[in-house]
Amino acid sequence: MADTRKPKPKPGPTQPGRGSGTAAKPRPQAGRSGGGHGRQPDKGKLARGAAARRLEEKRRRQRTLLWTAVAVVALAALIGLIVFQGRDTPQAENQPVSASALEAGRKAAGSSGVKTFPNAGRNHLSGNQQPSNWNSNPPTSGDHLGTPLPPGVYDNDQDMRAMVHSMEHGYVVILYKGIPADQVDQLRTFAKARDGSKLVLSPWSGLEKDGVALAAWQNLEILQRVNMDVVQAFVNDFMLPGGTRSVAPEPNAA
């Protein structure tokens, strides 16, 4: 039997926008928004921004280093100035005392003048040894510790064995006991103004009587009360360098 079915027409090419076929999807165009896609970042602009931030950070670090260096230099200069001025002050403040002023000062202080004692020796002792050859109070020579007492103003009794060693090097040692506070303040002001000089100020309970003792190697002056002309004259005579009456056996030692 012959096939009576009609052949199906072959599909022709689909024309965009025509017929019932599905239209082709349009391609997204660069640089336009739509279809769910955002604007693409500008890589060149991002790179320029990062470079600018790095440059600013570098400049900030350089400024910090610069100001730190300036502060360090200024601080060093200030410390140097203070030290330099401090070194000049002691020698500048030792003023001469006239004979008439010294005589009046000794009368006011109750002093009979400087006494000189024989050299009692200068051997070194160990820390547990005590001298047996001191010949004055306070001593002005004799056996002593191997280490001198550094210069300065002390608030409490110091080891006399160390102070005798200081006298051996050309120091003047000022000792006091039982004097009024205002007199102590005069001595402290005098000694502090000469910070770094070969000068020691200390209380010492070993004095026989209340008053002040001015001690140097083999030389001693006892005052009943403070008189600064007498103190200044003794320092001028016996403190090294410059003390023309000093007989300290080790004048160049520190």
C-alpha positions as a Markdown table, in Angstrom:
| # | Residue | x | y | z |
|---|---|---|---|---|
| 1 | Met | 0.0 | 0.0 | 0.0 |
| 2 | Ala | 1.2 | 3.4 | -0.9 |
| 3 | Asp | 2.3 | 5.8 | 2.0 |
| 4 | Thr | -0.3 | 8.5 | 2.0 |
| 5 | Arg | 1.4 | 10.6 | 4.8 |
| 6 | Lys | 2.6 | 14.1 | 3.9 |
| 7 | Pro | 6.3 | 14.7 | 4.4 |
| 8 | Lys | 7.1 | 17.2 | 7.1 |
| 9 | Pro | 8.6 | 20.5 | 5.8 |
| 10 | Lys | 12.3 | 20.9 | 6.6 |
| 11 | Pro | 13.0 | 23.8 | 8.9 |
| 12 | Gly | 14.5 | 26.7 | 7.2 |
| 13 | Pro | 17.2 | 29.1 | 8.6 |
| 14 | Thr | 15.9 | 31.1 | 11.6 |
| 15 | Gln | 15.8 | 34.8 | 10.9 |
| 16 | Pro | 16.4 | 37.1 | 13.8 |
| 17 | Gly | 13.3 | 38.9 | 14.8 |
| 18 | Arg | 11.1 | 36.9 | 12.5 |
| 19 | Gly | 8.9 | 33.9 | 13.0 |
| 20 | Ser | 8.4 | 32.1 | 16.2 |
| 21 | Gly | 12.1 | 31.1 | 16.6 |
| 22 | Thr | 14.1 | 32.2 | 19.6 |
| 23 | Ala | 16.0 | 35.4 | 19.0 |
| 24 | Ala | 19.8 | 35.4 | 19.6 |
| 25 | Lys | 20.9 | 37.0 | 22.9 |
| 26 | Pro | 22.7 | 40.3 | 22.5 |
| 27 | Arg | 26.3 | 40.4 | 23.7 |
| 28 | Pro | 27.1 | 42.7 | 26.6 |
| 29 | Gln | 29.1 | 45.8 | 25.4 |
| 30 | Ala | 32.2 | 46.8 | 27.3 |
| 31 | Gly | 31.9 | 49.9 | 29.4 |
| 32 | Arg | 28.1 | 49.7 | 29.9 |
| 33 | Ser | 26.2 | 48.4 | 32.9 |
| 34 | Gly | 23.4 | 46.0 | 32.6 |
| 35 | Gly | 22.8 | 42.3 | 32.5 |
| 36 | Gly | 24.0 | 42.0 | 36.2 |
| 37 | His | 27.6 | 43.1 | 35.5 |
| 38 | Gly | 29.3 | 46.2 | 37.4 |
| 39 | Arg | 31.9 | 48.7 | 36.1 |
| 40 | Gln | 35.3 | 47.1 | 35.8 |
| 41 | Pro | 37.9 | 48.9 | 38.1 |
| 42 | Asp | 40.5 | 51.1 | 36.5 |
| 43 | Lys | 43.8 | 49.3 | 37.3 |
| 44 | Gly | 45.9 | 52.3 | 36.4 |
| 45 | Lys | 44.1 | 54.5 | 38.8 |
| 46 | Leu | 44.5 | 52.0 | 41.6 |
| 47 | Ala | 48.2 | 51.6 | 41.0 |
| 48 | Arg | 48.7 | 55.4 | 41.1 |
| 49 | Gly | 46.8 | 55.6 | 44.4 |
| 50 | Ala | 48.9 | 52.9 | 46.0 |
| 51 | Ala | 52.1 | 54.6 | 44.8 |
| 52 | Ala | 51.0 | 57.9 | 46.3 |
| 53 | Arg | 50.3 | 56.2 | 49.6 |
| 54 | Arg | 53.7 | 54.6 | 49.7 |
| 55 | Leu | 55.4 | 57.9 | 48.9 |
| 56 | Glu | 53.5 | 59.7 | 51.7 |
| 57 | Glu | 54.4 | 57.0 | 54.2 |
| 58 | Lys | 58.1 | 57.3 | 53.1 |
| 59 | Arg | 58.0 | 61.0 | 53.6 |
| 60 | Arg | 56.3 | 60.6 | 57.0 |
| 61 | Arg | 59.1 | 58.2 | 58.2 |
| 62 | Gln | 61.8 | 60.7 | 56.9 |
| 63 | Arg | 60.2 | 63.5 | 58.9 |
| 64 | Thr | 60.0 | 61.4 | 62.0 |
| 65 | Leu | 63.7 | 60.4 | 61.7 |
| 66 | Leu | 64.7 | 64.1 | 61.1 |
| 67 | Trp | 62.9 | 65.4 | 64.2 |
| 68 | Thr | 64.3 | 62.6 | 66.3 |
| 69 | Ala | 67.8 | 63.4 | 65.2 |
| 70 | Val | 67.3 | 67.1 | 65.9 |
| 71 | Ala | 66.0 | 66.3 | 69.4 |
| 72 | Val | 69.0 | 64.1 | 70.2 |
| 73 | Val | 71.5 | 66.7 | 69.0 |
| 74 | Ala | 69.8 | 69.4 | 71.0 |
| 75 | Leu | 69.8 | 67.3 | 74.2 |
| 76 | Ala | 73.5 | 66.4 | 73.8 |
| 77 | Ala | 74.3 | 70.1 | 73.3 |
| 78 | Leu | 72.4 | 71.0 | 76.5 |
| 79 | Ile | 74.1 | 68.3 | 78.6 |
| 80 | Gly | 77.5 | 69.4 | 77.2 |
| 81 | Leu | 76.8 | 73.0 | 78.2 |
| 82 | Ile | 75.8 | 72.1 | 81.7 |
| 83 | Val | 78.9 | 70.0 | 82.2 |
| 84 | Phe | 81.2 | 72.7 | 80.8 |
| 85 | Gln | 79.7 | 75.4 | 83.0 |
| 86 | Gly | 79.9 | 73.1 | 86.0 |
| 87 | Arg | 83.6 | 72.5 | 85.4 |
| 88 | Asp | 84.3 | 76.3 | 85.3 |
| 89 | Thr | 82.3 | 77.3 | 88.4 |
| 90 | Pro | 84.5 | 75.8 | 91.2 |
| 91 | Gln | 87.7 | 77.7 | 90.4 |
| 92 | Ala | 86.0 | 81.0 | 89.5 |
| 93 | Glu | 84.3 | 81.3 | 93.0 |
| 94 | Asn | 87.5 | 81.0 | 95.1 |
| 95 | Gln | 88.0 | 84.6 | 96.0 |
| 96 | Pro | 91.1 | 85.9 | 97.9 |
| 97 | Val | 90.6 | 87.0 | 101.6 |
| 98 | Ser | 92.4 | 90.0 | 102.9 |
| 99 | Ala | 94.5 | 89.7 | 106.0 |
| 100 | Ser | 92.2 | 92.1 | 107.9 |
| 101 | Ala | 89.1 | 90.2 | 106.9 |
| 102 | Leu | 90.8 | 86.9 | 108.0 |
| 103 | Glu | 91.8 | 88.3 | 111.4 |
| 104 | Ala | 88.2 | 89.6 | 112.0 |
| 105 | Gly | 86.8 | 86.3 | 110.8 |
| 106 | Arg | 88.9 | 84.3 | 113.2 |
| 107 | Lys | 87.8 | 86.4 | 116.1 |
| 108 | Ala | 84.1 | 85.9 | 115.1 |
| 109 | Ala | 84.6 | 82.2 | 114.6 |
| 110 | Gly | 86.5 | 81.7 | 117.9 |
| 111 | Ser | 89.5 | 80.3 | 116.0 |
| 112 | Ser | 93.2 | 80.5 | 117.1 |
| 113 | Gly | 94.4 | 79.9 | 113.6 |
| 114 | Val | 96.0 | 77.0 | 111.7 |
| 115 | Lys | 98.0 | 74.4 | 113.6 |
| 116 | Thr | 100.6 | 72.2 | 111.8 |
| 117 | Phe | 101.3 | 68.6 | 112.9 |
| 118 | Pro | 104.1 | 66.3 | 112.1 |
| 119 | Asn | 103.7 | 63.7 | 109.4 |
| 120 | Ala | 102.3 | 60.6 | 111.2 |
| 121 | Gly | 102.8 | 58.3 | 108.2 |
| 122 | Arg | 100.8 | 57.2 | 105.2 |
| 123 | Asn | 100.6 | 53.4 | 105.1 |
| 124 | His | 97.5 | 51.7 | 103.7 |
| 125 | Leu | 95.2 | 49.7 | 105.9 |
| 126 | Ser | 92.8 | 46.9 | 105.1 |
| 127 | Gly | 89.1 | 47.4 | 105.9 |
| 128 | Asn | 89.3 | 45.7 | 109.3 |
| 129 | Gln | 92.4 | 47.5 | 110.5 |
| 130 | Gln | 92.4 | 50.7 | 112.6 |
| 131 | Pro | 95.3 | 53.3 | 112.6 |
| 132 | Ser | 97.4 | 53.7 | 115.7 |
| 133 | Asn | 99.5 | 56.7 | 114.7 |
| 134 | Trp | 97.0 | 59.6 | 114.2 |
| 135 | Asn | 98.3 | 62.6 | 116.1 |
| 136 | Ser | 95.4 | 65.1 | 116.0 |
| 137 | Asn | 91.6 | 65.2 | 116.1 |
| 138 | Pro | 90.5 | 65.1 | 113.4 |
| 139 | Pro | 93.6 | 63.4 | 111.9 |
| 140 | Thr | 95.5 | 65.2 | 109.2 |
| 141 | Ser | 98.0 | 62.4 | 108.3 |
| 142 | Gly | 98.7 | 58.8 | 109.3 |
| 143 | Asp | 97.7 | 55.4 | 108.1 |
| 144 | His | 94.5 | 55.2 | 106.1 |
| 145 | Leu | 92.4 | 53.1 | 103.7 |
| 146 | Gly | 93.7 | 52.4 | 100.2 |
| 147 | Thr | 90.8 | 54.2 | 98.6 |
| 148 | Pro | 90.1 | 57.9 | 99.1 |
| 149 | Leu | 86.7 | 59.4 | 99.7 |
| 150 | Pro | 85.3 | 61.0 | 96.5 |
| 151 | Pro | 84.7 | 64.8 | 96.7 |
| 152 | Gly | 81.3 | 66.1 | 97.5 |
| 153 | Val | 78.7 | 67.0 | 100.2 |
| 154 | Tyr | 77.7 | 64.2 | 102.5 |
| 155 | Asp | 74.8 | 64.1 | 104.9 |
| 156 | Asn | 76.1 | 61.4 | 107.3 |
| 157 | Asp | 79.4 | 60.6 | 109.0 |
| 158 | Gln | 82.0 | 59.2 | 106.6 |
| 159 | Asp | 85.0 | 56.8 | 107.2 |
| 160 | Met | 87.8 | 59.0 | 108.5 |
| 161 | Arg | 90.4 | 56.6 | 107.2 |
| 162 | Ala | 89.2 | 57.3 | 103.7 |
| 163 | Met | 89.2 | 61.1 | 104.3 |
| 164 | Val | 92.8 | 61.0 | 105.4 |
| 165 | His | 93.7 | 59.4 | 102.1 |
| 166 | Ser | 91.8 | 62.3 | 100.4 |
| 167 | Met | 94.0 | 64.8 | 102.3 |
| 168 | Glu | 97.0 | 62.9 | 101.0 |
| 169 | His | 95.9 | 63.8 | 97.5 |
| 170 | Gly | 95.5 | 67.5 | 98.3 |
| 171 | Tyr | 91.9 | 67.7 | 99.5 |
| 172 | Val | 90.4 | 70.0 | 102.1 |
| 173 | Val | 88.0 | 68.2 | 104.4 |
| 174 | Ile | 85.4 | 70.3 | 106.3 |
| 175 | Leu | 83.8 | 68.5 | 109.3 |
| 176 | Tyr | 81.1 | 69.8 | 111.6 |
| 177 | Lys | 79.2 | 68.7 | 114.7 |
| 178 | Gly | 76.4 | 70.3 | 116.7 |
| 179 | Ile | 76.2 | 73.6 | 114.9 |
| 180 | Pro | 72.9 | 75.4 | 113.9 |
| 181 | Ala | 71.2 | 74.5 | 110.7 |
| 182 | Asp | 71.8 | 77.9 | 109.1 |
| 183 | Gln | 75.5 | 77.5 | 109.6 |
| 184 | Val | 75.4 | 74.0 | 108.0 |
| 185 | Asp | 73.5 | 75.6 | 105.1 |
| 186 | Gln | 76.3 | 78.1 | 104.6 |
| 187 | Leu | 78.9 | 75.3 | 104.4 |
| 188 | Arg | 76.7 | 73.3 | 102.0 |
| 189 | Thr | 76.2 | 76.2 | 99.7 |
| 190 | Phe | 79.9 | 76.9 | 99.7 |
| 191 | Ala | 80.8 | 73.2 | 98.9 |
| 192 | Lys | 78.2 | 72.7 | 96.3 |
| 193 | Ala | 79.3 | 75.7 | 94.4 |
| 194 | Arg | 82.7 | 74.0 | 94.1 |
| 195 | Asp | 81.3 | 70.6 | 93.0 |
| 196 | Gly | 84.2 | 68.6 | 91.4 |
| 197 | Ser | 86.9 | 70.3 | 93.3 |
| 198 | Lys | 89.1 | 68.5 | 95.9 |
| 199 | Leu | 86.7 | 69.4 | 98.7 |
| 200 | Val | 84.7 | 67.2 | 101.1 |
| 201 | Leu | 82.0 | 68.4 | 103.5 |
| 202 | Ser | 80.6 | 66.0 | 106.1 |
| 203 | Pro | 79.3 | 65.8 | 109.6 |
| 204 | Trp | 81.6 | 63.9 | 111.9 |
| 205 | Ser | 80.6 | 62.9 | 115.4 |
| 206 | Gly | 84.3 | 62.2 | 116.4 |
| 207 | Leu | 85.0 | 65.9 | 116.9 |
| 208 | Glu | 85.9 | 66.7 | 120.6 |
| 209 | Lys | 83.5 | 69.7 | 120.7 |
| 210 | Asp | 80.7 | 71.2 | 118.7 |
| 211 | Gly | 82.0 | 73.3 | 115.9 |
| 212 | Val | 83.8 | 73.1 | 112.6 |
| 213 | Ala | 87.2 | 71.5 | 111.7 |
| 214 | Leu | 89.1 | 72.6 | 108.5 |
| 215 | Ala | 91.5 | 69.8 | 107.7 |
| 216 | Ala | 94.3 | 69.3 | 105.1 |
| 217 | Trp | 97.4 | 67.2 | 105.1 |
| 218 | Gln | 99.3 | 68.0 | 108.4 |
| 219 | Asn | 97.2 | 71.3 | 108.9 |
| 220 | Leu | 94.1 | 71.9 | 111.0 |
| 221 | Glu | 92.0 | 74.8 | 112.0 |
| 222 | Ile | 89.2 | 74.5 | 114.6 |
| 223 | Leu | 86.2 | 76.9 | 114.6 |
| 224 | Gln | 83.6 | 77.3 | 117.3 |
| 225 | Arg | 81.2 | 78.6 | 114.7 |
| 226 | Val | 81.1 | 79.1 | 110.9 |
| 227 | Asn | 82.8 | 82.1 | 109.4 |
| 228 | Met | 83.0 | 82.0 | 105.6 |
| 229 | Asp | 86.1 | 84.2 | 105.3 |
| 230 | Val | 88.0 | 81.8 | 107.4 |
| 231 | Val | 86.7 | 78.8 | 105.4 |
| 232 | Gln | 87.5 | 80.5 | 102.1 |
| 233 | Ala | 91.0 | 81.4 | 103.3 |
| 234 | Phe | 91.8 | 77.8 | 104.4 |
| 235 | Val | 90.5 | 76.5 | 101.0 |
| 236 | Asn | 92.7 | 79.0 | 99.2 |
| 237 | Asp | 95.8 | 78.0 | 101.1 |
| 238 | Phe | 95.5 | 74.2 | 101.1 |
| 239 | Met | 93.1 | 72.9 | 98.4 |
| 240 | Leu | 94.9 | 71.7 | 95.3 |
| 241 | Pro | 95.4 | 72.8 | 92.6 |
| 242 | Gly | 96.3 | 76.3 | 93.7 |
| 243 | Gly | 96.8 | 75.9 | 97.4 |
| 244 | Thr | 100.2 | 77.4 | 97.9 |
| 245 | Arg | 100.6 | 76.1 | 101.5 |
| 246 | Ser | 99.7 | 72.5 | 100.7 |
| 247 | Val | 102.2 | 69.8 | 101.6 |
| 248 | Ala | 100.1 | 66.9 | 100.4 |
| 249 | Pro | 102.5 | 64.1 | 99.3 |
| 250 | Glu | 100.4 | 63.1 | 96.2 |
| 251 | Pro | 99.2 | 66.4 | 94.7 |
| 252 | Asn | 98.6 | 65.0 | 91.3 |
| 253 | Ala | 96.4 | 62.1 | 92.4 |
| 254 | Ala | 92.7 | 62.4 | 91.8 |
